[in-house]
Amino acid sequence: MWPSEQDNHHGSSNNRAASSSSSSRTSPSSTTSTLLPRTPKRRTMEEVWRDISLCSLHHQERQLTPMTHHQRHSPATSPSFRATMLQDFLAGPLNRPHAVPPAAADDVTRPPSSTTPLTQLSLSPTSLEIQLMGSDAHANSSSSGHNASFISPAFSGNMRRPPSPIGLFSFCSKEAVSENPSASCDRRHKRMIKNRESAARSRARKQAYMNELELEVAQLLEENSRLRKELEELRSAMAAKHPKRNAVQRSSTAPF
Amino acid sequence: MSRDPLTLGQVIGDVLDPFSRSVSLGVLYKNKVVINGSDFKPSAVVDKPKVEVGGDDLRTFYTLVMVDPDAPNPSNPTLKEYLHWLITDIPATTNACFGRELVCYESPRPTAGIHRMVFVLLRQMGRGTVFAPQMRHNFSTRRFALQYHLASVAATYFNCQREAGTGGRRFRGDD
């Protein structure tokens, strides 16, 4: 999936200067199919977010592009995690308030034939502060070229989008990642999943022990009060049985 | 979310199916009682514990199983479960010394992660009806119980990590 997207971008950025957005993008169906890698959707999502944080850390260029959210329904990705990563990422360059990326892959696959987004794109400088491939100049409205064509479908209808996985991925890979990007992403992804599970187990462990202690305390308190009551009862029973223990009693009478 | 420690610790789930506790089970390592989720270092569990069994009828016999469902590593338990101890024919109201040790006690020596060491008490149909498995690893308590017609009546577990372990994650208070 990624390589093909990459090719698209390379192609779009290098070869097609001012082509319309529609031509720069594959058709919705093929995009969908290419966006869905052999691996599950959520892995792509994780790769994206990793790439976002890694690229933002390592590269100074602003690389925010609209986020194409492939799996809003992914059970594995916790929104808070994404939010945290996103907020870190957005802390600097952008002040986008949205933590949760909206709309699904249909954003990417939405036919770029709608003119409004393009118009918005071209006319609004703020929307184009997003810079792809680290080139500042292209971000401006004047250049509707490959960047616009690239970004526009994702931009359509909503300016506020987290970074696009496509752009970031190609950006990162353009930065000469020495090993196969998807392999390293896989490793990181696996590590992240493992860490999540470990964290969940840790929480479960803590919760289980806490509950156990609470139950123990309740039991012990109950036993304690029960024993005290029993003790009291026994004491009073003893006292009732021997009322005058210490009193001197006549035990036998001498005949004289 | 269940409040039961056995469920929260996923002992019910990974090792056992839900059951009702009908018999008391007390496990003591050097006079420290095992309660669900308590921590024991390998040095503290080198020797076999004292196990006291409840119930009411001396003619009822129980089997005690001690397994590690997190062997060799909780995040990748390929040897799950690892059988550490198997005692059978324990009469009710007595302790494990009165039973027959089919698989001798192997002290836990976890190398990676924090392992749950689970004790399960199972009621037998009759005396002398349980036999030892071939291997300790890849033991399945569920399968074992089905095979010998055993019913779980009690369970407890503790956590064990390597002697030099860090103690697990620290919580910053927002968990």
Short mmCIF file of C-alpha atoms in Angstrom, two decimals, chain A residues 194-195 198-199 201-209 211-216, chain B residues 2-5 8-9 35-38 74-75 114 157 159 168-169 171 175:
data_model
loop_
_atom_site.label_atom_id
_atom_site.label_comp_id
_atom_site.label_asym_id
_atom_site.label_seq_id
_atom_site.Cartn_x
_atom_site.Cartn_y
_atom_site.Cartn_z
CA LYS A 194 3.27 -5.48 23.46
CA ASN A 195 3.72 -2.48 25.65
CA SER A 198 1.89 -5.18 29.40
CA ALA A 199 0.36 -1.98 30.66
CA ARG A 201 -1.79 -6.53 32.59
CA SER A 202 -0.13 -4.25 35.06
CA ARG A 203 -3.34 -2.35 35.64
CA ALA A 204 -5.29 -5.57 36.01
CA ARG A 205 -2.76 -6.85 38.50
CA LYS A 206 -2.99 -3.73 40.55
CA GLN A 207 -6.76 -3.72 40.48
CA ALA A 208 -7.02 -7.38 41.39
CA TYR A 209 -4.72 -7.00 44.37
CA ASN A 211 -9.87 -5.68 45.38
CA GLU A 212 -8.49 -8.66 47.20
CA LEU A 213 -7.18 -6.45 49.98
CA GLU A 214 -10.52 -4.72 50.28
CA LEU A 215 -12.27 -8.05 50.56
CA GLU A 216 -9.76 -9.23 53.13
CA SER B 2 -16.22 -7.95 37.96
CA ARG B 3 -14.81 -7.14 41.35
CA ASP B 4 -13.55 -10.62 41.89
CA PRO B 5 -9.75 -10.67 42.08
CA LEU B 8 -9.57 -9.23 37.35
CA GLY B 9 -6.26 -11.02 37.39
CA ILE B 35 -3.82 -13.99 48.98
CA ASN B 36 -4.79 -13.22 45.40
CA GLY B 37 -2.30 -10.97 43.78
CA SER B 38 0.21 -10.85 46.59
CA PRO B 74 3.60 -13.14 30.15
CA SER B 75 3.54 -11.42 26.78
CA ILE B 114 5.72 -10.96 36.26
CA TYR B 157 -2.69 -17.03 43.05
CA ASN B 159 2.65 -12.88 41.54
CA GLY B 168 6.67 -3.76 37.83
CA ARG B 169 5.30 -0.50 36.57
CA PHE B 171 1.65 4.31 38.50
CA ASP B 175 -4.32 5.17 36.15
#
